[in-house]
mmCIF file of C-alpha atoms and ligand atoms in Angstrom:
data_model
loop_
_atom_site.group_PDB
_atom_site.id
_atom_site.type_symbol
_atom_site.label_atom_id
_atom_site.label_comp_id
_atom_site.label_asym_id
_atom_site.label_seq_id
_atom_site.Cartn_x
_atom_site.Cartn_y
_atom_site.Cartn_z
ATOM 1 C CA UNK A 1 -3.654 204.182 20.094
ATOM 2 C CA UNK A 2 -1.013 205.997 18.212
ATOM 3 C CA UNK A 3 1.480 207.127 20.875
ATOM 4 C CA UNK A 4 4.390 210.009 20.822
ATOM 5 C CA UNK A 5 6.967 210.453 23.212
ATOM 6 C CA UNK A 6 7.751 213.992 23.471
ATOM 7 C CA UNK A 7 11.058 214.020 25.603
ATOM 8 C CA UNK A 8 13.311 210.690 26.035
ATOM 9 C CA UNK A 9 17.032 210.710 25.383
ATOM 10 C CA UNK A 10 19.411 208.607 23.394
ATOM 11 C CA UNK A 11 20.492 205.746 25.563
ATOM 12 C CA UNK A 12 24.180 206.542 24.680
ATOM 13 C CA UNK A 13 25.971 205.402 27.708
ATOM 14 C CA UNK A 14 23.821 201.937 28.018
ATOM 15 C CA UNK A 15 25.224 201.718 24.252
ATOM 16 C CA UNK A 16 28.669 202.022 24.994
ATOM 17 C CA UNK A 17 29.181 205.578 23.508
ATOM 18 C CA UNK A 18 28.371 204.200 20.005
ATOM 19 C CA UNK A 19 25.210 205.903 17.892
ATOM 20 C CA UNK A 20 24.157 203.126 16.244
ATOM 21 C CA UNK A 21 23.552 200.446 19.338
ATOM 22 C CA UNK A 22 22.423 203.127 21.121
ATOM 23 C CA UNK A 23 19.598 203.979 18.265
ATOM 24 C CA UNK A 24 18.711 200.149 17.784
ATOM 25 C CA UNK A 25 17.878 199.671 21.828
ATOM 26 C CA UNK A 26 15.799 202.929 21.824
ATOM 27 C CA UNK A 27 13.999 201.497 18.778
ATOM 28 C CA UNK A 28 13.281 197.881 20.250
ATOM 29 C CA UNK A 29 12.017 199.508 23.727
ATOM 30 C CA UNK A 30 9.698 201.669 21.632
ATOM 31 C CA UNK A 31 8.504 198.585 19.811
ATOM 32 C CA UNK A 32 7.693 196.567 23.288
ATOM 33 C CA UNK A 33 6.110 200.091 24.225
ATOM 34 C CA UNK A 34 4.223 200.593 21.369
ATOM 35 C CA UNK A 35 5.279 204.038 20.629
ATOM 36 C CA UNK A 36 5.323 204.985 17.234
ATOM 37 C CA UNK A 37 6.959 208.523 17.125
ATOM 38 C CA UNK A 38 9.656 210.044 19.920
ATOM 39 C CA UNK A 39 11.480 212.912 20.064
ATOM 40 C CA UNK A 40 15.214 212.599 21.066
ATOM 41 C CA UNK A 41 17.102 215.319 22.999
ATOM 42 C CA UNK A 42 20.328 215.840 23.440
ATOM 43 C CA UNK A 43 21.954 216.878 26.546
ATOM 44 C CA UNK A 44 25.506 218.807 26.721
ATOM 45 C CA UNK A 45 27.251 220.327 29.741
ATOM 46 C CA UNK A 46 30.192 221.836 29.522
ATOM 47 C CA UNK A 47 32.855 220.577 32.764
ATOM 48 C CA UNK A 48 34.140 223.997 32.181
ATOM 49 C CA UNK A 49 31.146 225.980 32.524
ATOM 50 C CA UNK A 50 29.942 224.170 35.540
ATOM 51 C CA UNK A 51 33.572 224.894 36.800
ATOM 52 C CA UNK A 52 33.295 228.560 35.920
ATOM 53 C CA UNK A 53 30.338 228.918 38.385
ATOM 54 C CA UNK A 54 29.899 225.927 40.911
ATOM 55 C CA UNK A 55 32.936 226.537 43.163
ATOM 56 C CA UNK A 56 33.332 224.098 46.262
ATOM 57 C CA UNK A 57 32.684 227.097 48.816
ATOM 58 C CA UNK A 58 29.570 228.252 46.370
ATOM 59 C CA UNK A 59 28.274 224.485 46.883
ATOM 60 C CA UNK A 60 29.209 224.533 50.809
ATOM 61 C CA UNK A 61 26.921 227.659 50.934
ATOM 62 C CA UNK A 62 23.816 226.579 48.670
ATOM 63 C CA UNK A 63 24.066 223.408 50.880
ATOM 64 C CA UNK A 64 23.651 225.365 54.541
ATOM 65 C CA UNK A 65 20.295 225.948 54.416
ATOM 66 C CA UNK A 66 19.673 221.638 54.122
ATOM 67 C CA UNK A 67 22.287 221.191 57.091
ATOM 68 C CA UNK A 68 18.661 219.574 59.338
ATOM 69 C CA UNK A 69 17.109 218.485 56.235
ATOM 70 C CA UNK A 70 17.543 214.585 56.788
ATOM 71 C CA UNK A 71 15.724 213.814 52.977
ATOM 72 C CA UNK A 72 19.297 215.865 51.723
ATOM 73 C CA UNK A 73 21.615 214.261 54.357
ATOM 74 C CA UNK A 74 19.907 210.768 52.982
ATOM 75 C CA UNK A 75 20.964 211.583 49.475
ATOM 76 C CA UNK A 76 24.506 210.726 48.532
ATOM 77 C CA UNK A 77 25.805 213.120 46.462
ATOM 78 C CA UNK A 78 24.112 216.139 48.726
ATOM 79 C CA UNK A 79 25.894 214.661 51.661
ATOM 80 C CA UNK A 80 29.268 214.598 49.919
ATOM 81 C CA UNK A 81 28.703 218.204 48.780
ATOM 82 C CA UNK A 82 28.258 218.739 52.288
ATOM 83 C CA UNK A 83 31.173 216.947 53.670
ATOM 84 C CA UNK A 84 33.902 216.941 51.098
ATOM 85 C CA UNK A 85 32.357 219.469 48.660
ATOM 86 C CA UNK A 86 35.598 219.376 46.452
ATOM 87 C CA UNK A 87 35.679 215.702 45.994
ATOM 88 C CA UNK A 88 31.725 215.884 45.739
ATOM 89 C CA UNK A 89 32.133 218.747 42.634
ATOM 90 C CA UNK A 90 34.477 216.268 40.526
ATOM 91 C CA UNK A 91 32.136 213.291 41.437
ATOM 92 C CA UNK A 92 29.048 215.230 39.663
ATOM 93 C CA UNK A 93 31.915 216.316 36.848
ATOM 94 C CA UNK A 94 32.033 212.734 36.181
ATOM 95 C CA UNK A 95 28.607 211.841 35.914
ATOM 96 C CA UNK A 96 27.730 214.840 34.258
ATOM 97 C CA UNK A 97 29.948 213.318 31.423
ATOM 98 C CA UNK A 98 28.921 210.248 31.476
ATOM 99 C CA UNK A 99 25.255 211.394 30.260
ATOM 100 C CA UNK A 100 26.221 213.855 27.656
ATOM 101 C CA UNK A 101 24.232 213.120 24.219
ATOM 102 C CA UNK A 102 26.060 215.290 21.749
ATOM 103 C CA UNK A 103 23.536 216.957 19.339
ATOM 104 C CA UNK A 104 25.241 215.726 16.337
ATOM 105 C CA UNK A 105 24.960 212.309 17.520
ATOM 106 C CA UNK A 106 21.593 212.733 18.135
ATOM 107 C CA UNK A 107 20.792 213.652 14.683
ATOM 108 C CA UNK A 108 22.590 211.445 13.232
ATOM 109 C CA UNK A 109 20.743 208.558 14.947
ATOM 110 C CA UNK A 110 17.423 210.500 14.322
ATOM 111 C CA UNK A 111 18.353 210.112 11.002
ATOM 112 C CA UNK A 112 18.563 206.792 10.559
ATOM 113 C CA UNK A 113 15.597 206.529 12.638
ATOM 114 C CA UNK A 114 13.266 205.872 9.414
ATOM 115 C CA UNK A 115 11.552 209.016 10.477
ATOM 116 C CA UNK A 116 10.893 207.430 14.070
ATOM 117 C CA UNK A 117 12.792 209.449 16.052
ATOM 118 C CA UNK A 118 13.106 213.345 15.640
ATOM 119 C CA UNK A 119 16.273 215.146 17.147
ATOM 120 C CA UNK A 120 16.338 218.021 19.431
ATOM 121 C CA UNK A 121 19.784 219.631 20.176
ATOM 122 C CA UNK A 122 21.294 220.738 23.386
ATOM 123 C CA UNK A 123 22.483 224.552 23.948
ATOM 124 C CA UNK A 124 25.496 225.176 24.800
ATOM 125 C CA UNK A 125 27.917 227.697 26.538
ATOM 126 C CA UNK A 126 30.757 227.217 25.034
ATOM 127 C CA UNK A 127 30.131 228.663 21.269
ATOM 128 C CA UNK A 128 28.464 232.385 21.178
ATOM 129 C CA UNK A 129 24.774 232.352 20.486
ATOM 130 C CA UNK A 130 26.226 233.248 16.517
ATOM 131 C CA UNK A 131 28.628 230.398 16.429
ATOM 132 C CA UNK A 132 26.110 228.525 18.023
ATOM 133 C CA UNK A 133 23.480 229.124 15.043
ATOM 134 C CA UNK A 134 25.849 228.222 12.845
ATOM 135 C CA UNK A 135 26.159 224.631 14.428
ATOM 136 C CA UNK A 136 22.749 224.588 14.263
ATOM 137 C CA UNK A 137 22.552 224.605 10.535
ATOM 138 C CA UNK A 138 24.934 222.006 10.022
ATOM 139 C CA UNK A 139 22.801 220.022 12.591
ATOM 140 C CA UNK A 140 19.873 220.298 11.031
ATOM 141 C CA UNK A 141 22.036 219.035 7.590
ATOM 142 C CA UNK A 142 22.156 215.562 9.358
ATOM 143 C CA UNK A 143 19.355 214.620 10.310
ATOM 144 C CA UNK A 144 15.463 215.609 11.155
ATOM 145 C CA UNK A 145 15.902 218.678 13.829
ATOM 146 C CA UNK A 146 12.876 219.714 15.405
ATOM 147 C CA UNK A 147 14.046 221.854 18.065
ATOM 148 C CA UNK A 148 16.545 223.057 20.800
ATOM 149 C CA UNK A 149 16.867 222.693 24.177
ATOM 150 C CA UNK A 150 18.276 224.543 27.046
ATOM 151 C CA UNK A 151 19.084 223.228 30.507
ATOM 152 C CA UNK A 152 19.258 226.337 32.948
ATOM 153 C CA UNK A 153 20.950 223.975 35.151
ATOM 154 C CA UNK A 154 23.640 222.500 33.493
ATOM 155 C CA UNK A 155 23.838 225.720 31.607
ATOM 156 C CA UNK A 156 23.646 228.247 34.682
ATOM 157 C CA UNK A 157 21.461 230.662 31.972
ATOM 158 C CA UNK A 158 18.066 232.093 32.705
ATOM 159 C CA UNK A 159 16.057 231.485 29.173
ATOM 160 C CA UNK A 160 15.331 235.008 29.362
ATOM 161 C CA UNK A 161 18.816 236.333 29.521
ATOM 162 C CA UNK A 162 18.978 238.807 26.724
ATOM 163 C CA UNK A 163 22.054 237.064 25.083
ATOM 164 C CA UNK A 164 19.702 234.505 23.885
ATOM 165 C CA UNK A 165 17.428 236.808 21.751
ATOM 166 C CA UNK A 166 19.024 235.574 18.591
ATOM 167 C CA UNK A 167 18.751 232.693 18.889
ATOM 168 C CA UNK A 168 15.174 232.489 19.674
ATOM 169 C CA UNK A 169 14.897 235.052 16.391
ATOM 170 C CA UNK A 170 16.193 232.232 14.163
ATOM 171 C CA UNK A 171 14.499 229.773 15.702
ATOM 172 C CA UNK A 172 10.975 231.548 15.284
ATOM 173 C CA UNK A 173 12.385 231.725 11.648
ATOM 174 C CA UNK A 174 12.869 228.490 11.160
ATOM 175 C CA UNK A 175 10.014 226.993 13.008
ATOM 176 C CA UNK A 176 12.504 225.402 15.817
ATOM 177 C CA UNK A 177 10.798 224.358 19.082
ATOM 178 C CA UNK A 178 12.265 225.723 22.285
ATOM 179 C CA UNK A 179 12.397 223.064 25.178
ATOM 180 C CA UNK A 180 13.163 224.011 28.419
ATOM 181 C CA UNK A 181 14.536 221.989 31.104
ATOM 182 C CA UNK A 182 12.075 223.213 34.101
ATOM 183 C CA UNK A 183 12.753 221.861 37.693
ATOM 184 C CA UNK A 184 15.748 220.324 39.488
ATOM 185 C CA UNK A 185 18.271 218.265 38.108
ATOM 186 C CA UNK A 186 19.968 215.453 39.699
ATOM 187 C CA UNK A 187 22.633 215.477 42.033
ATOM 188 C CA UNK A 188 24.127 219.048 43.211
ATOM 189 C CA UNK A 189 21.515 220.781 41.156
ATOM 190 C CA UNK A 190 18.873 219.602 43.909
ATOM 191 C CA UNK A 191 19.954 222.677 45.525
ATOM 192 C CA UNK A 192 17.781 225.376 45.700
ATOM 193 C CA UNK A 193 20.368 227.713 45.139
ATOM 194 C CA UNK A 194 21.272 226.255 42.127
ATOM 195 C CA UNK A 195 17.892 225.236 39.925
ATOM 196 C CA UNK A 196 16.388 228.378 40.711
ATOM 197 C CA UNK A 197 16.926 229.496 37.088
ATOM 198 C CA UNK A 198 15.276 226.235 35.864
ATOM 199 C CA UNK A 199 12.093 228.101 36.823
ATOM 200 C CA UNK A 200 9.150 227.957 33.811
ATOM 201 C CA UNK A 201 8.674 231.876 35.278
ATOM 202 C CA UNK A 202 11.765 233.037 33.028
ATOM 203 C CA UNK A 203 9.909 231.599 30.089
ATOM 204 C CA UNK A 204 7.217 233.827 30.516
ATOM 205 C CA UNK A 205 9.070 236.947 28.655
ATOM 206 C CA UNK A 206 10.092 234.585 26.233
ATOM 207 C CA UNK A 207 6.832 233.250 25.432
ATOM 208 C CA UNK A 208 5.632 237.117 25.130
ATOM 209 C CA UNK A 209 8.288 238.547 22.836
ATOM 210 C CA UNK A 210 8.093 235.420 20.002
ATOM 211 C CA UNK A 211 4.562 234.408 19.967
ATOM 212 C CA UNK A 212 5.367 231.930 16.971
ATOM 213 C CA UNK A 213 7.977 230.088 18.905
ATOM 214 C CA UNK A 214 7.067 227.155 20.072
ATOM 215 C CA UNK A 215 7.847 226.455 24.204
ATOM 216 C CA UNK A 216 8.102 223.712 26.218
ATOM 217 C CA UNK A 217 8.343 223.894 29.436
ATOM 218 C CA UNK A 218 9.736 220.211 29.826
ATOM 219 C CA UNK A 219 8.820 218.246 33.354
ATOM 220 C CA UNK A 220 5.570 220.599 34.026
ATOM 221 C CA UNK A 221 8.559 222.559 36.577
ATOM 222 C CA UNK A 222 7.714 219.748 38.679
ATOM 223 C CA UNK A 223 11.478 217.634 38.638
ATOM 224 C CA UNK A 224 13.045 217.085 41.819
ATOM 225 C CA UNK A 225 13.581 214.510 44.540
ATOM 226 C CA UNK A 226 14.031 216.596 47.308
ATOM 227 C CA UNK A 227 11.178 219.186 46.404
ATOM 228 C CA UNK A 228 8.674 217.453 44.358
ATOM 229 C CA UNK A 229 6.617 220.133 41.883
ATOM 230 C CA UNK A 230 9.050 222.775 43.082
ATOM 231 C CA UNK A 231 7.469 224.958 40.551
ATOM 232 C CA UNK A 232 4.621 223.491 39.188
ATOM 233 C CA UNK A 233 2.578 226.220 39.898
ATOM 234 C CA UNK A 234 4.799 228.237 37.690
ATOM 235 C CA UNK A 235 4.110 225.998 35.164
ATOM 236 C CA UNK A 236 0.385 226.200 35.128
ATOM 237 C CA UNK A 237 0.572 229.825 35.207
ATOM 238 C CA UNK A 238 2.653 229.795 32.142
ATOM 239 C CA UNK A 239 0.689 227.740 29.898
ATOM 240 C CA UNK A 240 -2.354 228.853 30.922
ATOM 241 C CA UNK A 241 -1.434 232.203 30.306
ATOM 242 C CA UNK A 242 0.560 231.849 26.735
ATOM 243 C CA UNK A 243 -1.117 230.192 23.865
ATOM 244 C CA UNK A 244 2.585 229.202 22.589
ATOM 245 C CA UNK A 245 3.802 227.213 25.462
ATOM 246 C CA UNK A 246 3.359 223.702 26.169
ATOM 247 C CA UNK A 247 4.494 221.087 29.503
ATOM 248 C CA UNK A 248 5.336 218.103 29.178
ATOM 249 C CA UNK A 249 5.170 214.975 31.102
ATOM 250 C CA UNK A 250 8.503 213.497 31.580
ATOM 251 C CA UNK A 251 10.216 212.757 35.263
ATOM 252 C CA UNK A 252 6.274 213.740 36.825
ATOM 253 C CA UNK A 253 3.787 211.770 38.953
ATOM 254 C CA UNK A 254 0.042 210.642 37.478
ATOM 255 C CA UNK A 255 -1.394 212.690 40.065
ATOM 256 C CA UNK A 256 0.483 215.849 39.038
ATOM 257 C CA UNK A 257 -0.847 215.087 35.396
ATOM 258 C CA UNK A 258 -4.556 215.420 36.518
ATOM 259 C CA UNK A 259 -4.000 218.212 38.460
ATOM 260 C CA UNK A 260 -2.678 219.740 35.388
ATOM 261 C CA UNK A 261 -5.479 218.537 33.120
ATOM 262 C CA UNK A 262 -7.775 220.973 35.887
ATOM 263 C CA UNK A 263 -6.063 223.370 35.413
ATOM 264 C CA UNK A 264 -5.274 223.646 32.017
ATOM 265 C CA UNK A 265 -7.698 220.906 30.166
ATOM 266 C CA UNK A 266 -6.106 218.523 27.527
ATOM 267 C CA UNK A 267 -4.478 220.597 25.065
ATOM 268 C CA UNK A 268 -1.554 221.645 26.838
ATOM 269 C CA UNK A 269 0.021 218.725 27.627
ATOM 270 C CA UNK A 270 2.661 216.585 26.217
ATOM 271 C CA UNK A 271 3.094 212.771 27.259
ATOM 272 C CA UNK A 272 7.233 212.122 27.504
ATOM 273 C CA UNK A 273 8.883 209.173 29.427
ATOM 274 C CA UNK A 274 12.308 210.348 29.873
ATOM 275 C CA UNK A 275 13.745 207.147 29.048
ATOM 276 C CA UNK A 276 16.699 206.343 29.795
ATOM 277 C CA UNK A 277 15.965 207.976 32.981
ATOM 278 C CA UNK A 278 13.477 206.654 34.955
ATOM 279 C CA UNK A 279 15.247 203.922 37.996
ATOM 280 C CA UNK A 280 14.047 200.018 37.291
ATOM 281 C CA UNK A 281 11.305 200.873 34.699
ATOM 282 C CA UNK A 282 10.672 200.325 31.074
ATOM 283 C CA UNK A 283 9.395 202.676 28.694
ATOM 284 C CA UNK A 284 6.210 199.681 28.348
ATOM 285 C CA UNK A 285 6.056 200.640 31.989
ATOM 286 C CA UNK A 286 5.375 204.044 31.706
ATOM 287 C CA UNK A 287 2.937 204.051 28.388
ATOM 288 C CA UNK A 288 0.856 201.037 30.075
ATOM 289 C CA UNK A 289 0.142 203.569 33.053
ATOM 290 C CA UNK A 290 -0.761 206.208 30.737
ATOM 291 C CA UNK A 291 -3.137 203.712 28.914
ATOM 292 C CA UNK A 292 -4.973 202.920 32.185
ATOM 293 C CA UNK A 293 -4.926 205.841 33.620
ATOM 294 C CA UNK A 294 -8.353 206.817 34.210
ATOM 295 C CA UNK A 295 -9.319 209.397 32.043
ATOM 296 C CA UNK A 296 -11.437 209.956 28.986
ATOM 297 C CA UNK A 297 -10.071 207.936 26.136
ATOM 298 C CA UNK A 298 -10.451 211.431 24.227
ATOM 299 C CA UNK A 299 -8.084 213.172 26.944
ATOM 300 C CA UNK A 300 -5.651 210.201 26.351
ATOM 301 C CA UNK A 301 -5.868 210.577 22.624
ATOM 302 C CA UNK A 302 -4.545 214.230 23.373
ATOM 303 C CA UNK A 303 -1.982 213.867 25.455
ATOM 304 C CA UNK A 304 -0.266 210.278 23.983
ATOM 305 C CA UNK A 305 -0.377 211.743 19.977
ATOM 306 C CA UNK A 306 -2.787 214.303 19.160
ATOM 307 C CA UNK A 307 -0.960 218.091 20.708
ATOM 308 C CA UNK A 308 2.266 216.814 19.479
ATOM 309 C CA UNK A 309 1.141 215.778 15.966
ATOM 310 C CA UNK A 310 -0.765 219.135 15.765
ATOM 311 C CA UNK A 311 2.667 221.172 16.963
ATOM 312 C CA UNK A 312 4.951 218.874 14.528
ATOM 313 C CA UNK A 313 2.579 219.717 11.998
ATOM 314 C CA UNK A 314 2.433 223.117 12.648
ATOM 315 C CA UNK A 315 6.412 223.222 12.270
ATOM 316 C CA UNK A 316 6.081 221.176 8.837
ATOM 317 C CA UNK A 317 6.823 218.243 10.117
ATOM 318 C CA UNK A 318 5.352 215.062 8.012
ATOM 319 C CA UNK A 319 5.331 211.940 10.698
ATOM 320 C CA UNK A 320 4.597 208.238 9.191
ATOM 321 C CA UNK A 321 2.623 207.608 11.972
ATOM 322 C CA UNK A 322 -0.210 204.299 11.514
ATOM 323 C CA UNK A 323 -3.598 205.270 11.647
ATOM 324 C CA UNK A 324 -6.275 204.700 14.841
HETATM 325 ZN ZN1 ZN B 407 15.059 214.422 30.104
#
C-alpha cells in the first residue's frame, strides 16, 4: 500500500543541526517504513515571545489548580514549574531550542528530497504577518512548500486572531495548507492555562471565512499527557461541520482513530507519525500498526494515501508516488 505521512518533522537535532544528515536519516526510516511520500514541518518558537508572555508568577498561577494532581507532580518539568518556576521557565527555553526546525531548512531538505518529502513552514511572531509573507515567498523559492503551520502554543496566538487574516488571504491565493497545532504541547504547555488557545474551536471562524483554504487541525485536538483528547470533541465538531478542514493522526491513540472514523467516516482523516517524536518507537512501528489495524482495507487505503493525495492534488501538487 502506498503510504503518506502527513505530519513528521525533520530530525534536526538527532542530525547534529546539519540539513543534509538530518534529510538522509528521515529518508532511510521512511524506507524501513515503507512510506513513500511525507510532509515535513517546521517548528519555530521564538525564546522572546515565550518570554514576552510566560512569566515565572504567570506559570506559578496556571500551575495552582494541579497543586493535588499527582499525574502533574509525577511529571518533571510541571514539578519544577511548580517548585522553582524561574529555573523551570529557562529549562523549557532550552529545550524549546533544541527542537526548532527552521522553515528554510526545511525546504531546503524538502528539496533535495527527490520530491519525497514536501515542506511546511512554521509561523512566527517575530516578523509582521506582511514581513512574514514575504519570507514566505522566498521559502517557497527553495524548495516544494505545501503549507504553513501555526503552533498556538509556542506562538501564544489564537488562529482566529484577526491579525492573521492576511495571511490566510494569500494563502487561499496560493493554494497553501493551514496546519494547526491542536492540543497540548510538551512540558509547561501541559497547562491548561496555557494550551487553551491550541483549541481546533478557534479554527472554526477560520474554516468559515476562507472556504478554499485548506485546514488541518493536526493531532485530532487530542495531544497531551496529562489530559489525553483534551479537545477531541472539538475536533470532531470541526470537521464534521466544515468541508475544508481535515485531522490528522499524529501524537493520537488507535482507539481515538476509530472513534473518529464514527464519527466522521474515512475521508477526514490524515495518517501522520510525528516522527521524531514518538519515545522508543520507529516510524516502521507506527505504519505496521496502522497496517494491522483492523479496519477495512478500503478505510486504510484512505487514511495511509488516498485524502492526502486528493488534497495535494487539489493544491497542484504532482507526487511520484508507485502505483498499488
Ligand atoms: Zn508534530
Amino acid at each position: 500500500m502506498r503510504i503518506v505521512d502527513f505530519h513528521l518533522h525533520l530530525p534536526l537535532s538527532m542530525a547534529g543541526g546539519d540539513v543534509h544528515r538530518a534529510l538522509h536519516l528521515l529518508l532511510g526510516e521512511m524506507d524501513d517504513a515503507g512510506v513513500d511520500v511525507a510532509v515535513a514541518i517546521a517548528i519555530e518558537a521564538s525564546p522572546e515571545v515565550v518570554r514576552r508572555n510566560v512569566t515565572p508568577e504567570k506559570l506559578r498561577n496556571a500551575i495552582q489548580p494541579l497543586l493535588y494532581d499527582w499525574r502533574a507532580l509525577g511529571h518533571p518539568s510541571l514539578y519544577n514549574a511548580m517548585v522553582r518556576p524561574r529555573e523551570a521557565l529557562e529549562d523549557h527555553l532550552r529545550l524549546v531550542e533544541r527542537h526548532l526546525a527552521r522553515s528554510e531548512d526545511v525546504a531546503r531538505a524538502a528539496a533535495a528530497s527527490g520530491g519525497r518529502v514536501l515542506a511546511v513552514a512554521s509561523y512566527c511572531r517575530l516578523n509582521s504577518v506582511e514581513e512574514y509573507i514575504e519570507r514566505l515567498e522566498r521559502i517557497a523559492s527553495m524548495g516544494p512548500l505545501i503549507g504553513v503551520k501555526i503552533y498556538p502554543t509556542f506562538h501564544f496566538l489564537r488562529p482566529d486572531d484577526p491579525s492573521l487574516e492576511p495571511l490566510y488571504d494569500y494563502m487561499e491565493s496560493r493554494g497553501l495548507i493551514l496546519i494547526v497545532h491542536t492540543g497540548c504541547d510538551p512540558g509547561i504547555w501541559e497547562l491548561p492555562a496555557l494550551c487553551t488557545k491550541a483549541s481546533p474551536r478557534y479554527l472554526e471562524p477560520v474554516a468559515r471565512r476562507h472556504r478554499d483554504l485548506m485546514i488541518v487541525a493536526a493531532h485530532m485536538g487530542s495531544y497531551s499527557y496529562l489530559f489525553p483528547g483534551i479537545y477531541f470533541a472539538d475536533a470532531i465538531r470541526l470537521a464534521r461541520g466544515n468541508d475544508n478542514v481535515y485531522l490528522d493522526t499524529s501524537a493520537t491513540t488507535l482507539h481515538q482513530v476509530r472513534i473518529a472514523l464514527n464519527k466522521l467516516g474515512p475521508e477526514k482523516l490524515l495518517y501522520g507519525s510525528d516522527y521524531p517524536y514518538f519515545e522508543g518507537l520507529h516510524m516502521k512501528d507506527i505504519v505496521e500498526a496502522y497496517l494491522a489495524f483492523r479496519v477495512p482495507e478500503s478505510v486504510k487505503e484512505r487514511i495511509l494515501h488516498l485524502n492526502a493525495e486528493e488534497i495535494l492534488s487539489r493544491i497542484g501538487v504532482k507526487l511520484a508516488l508507485p502505483r498499488g
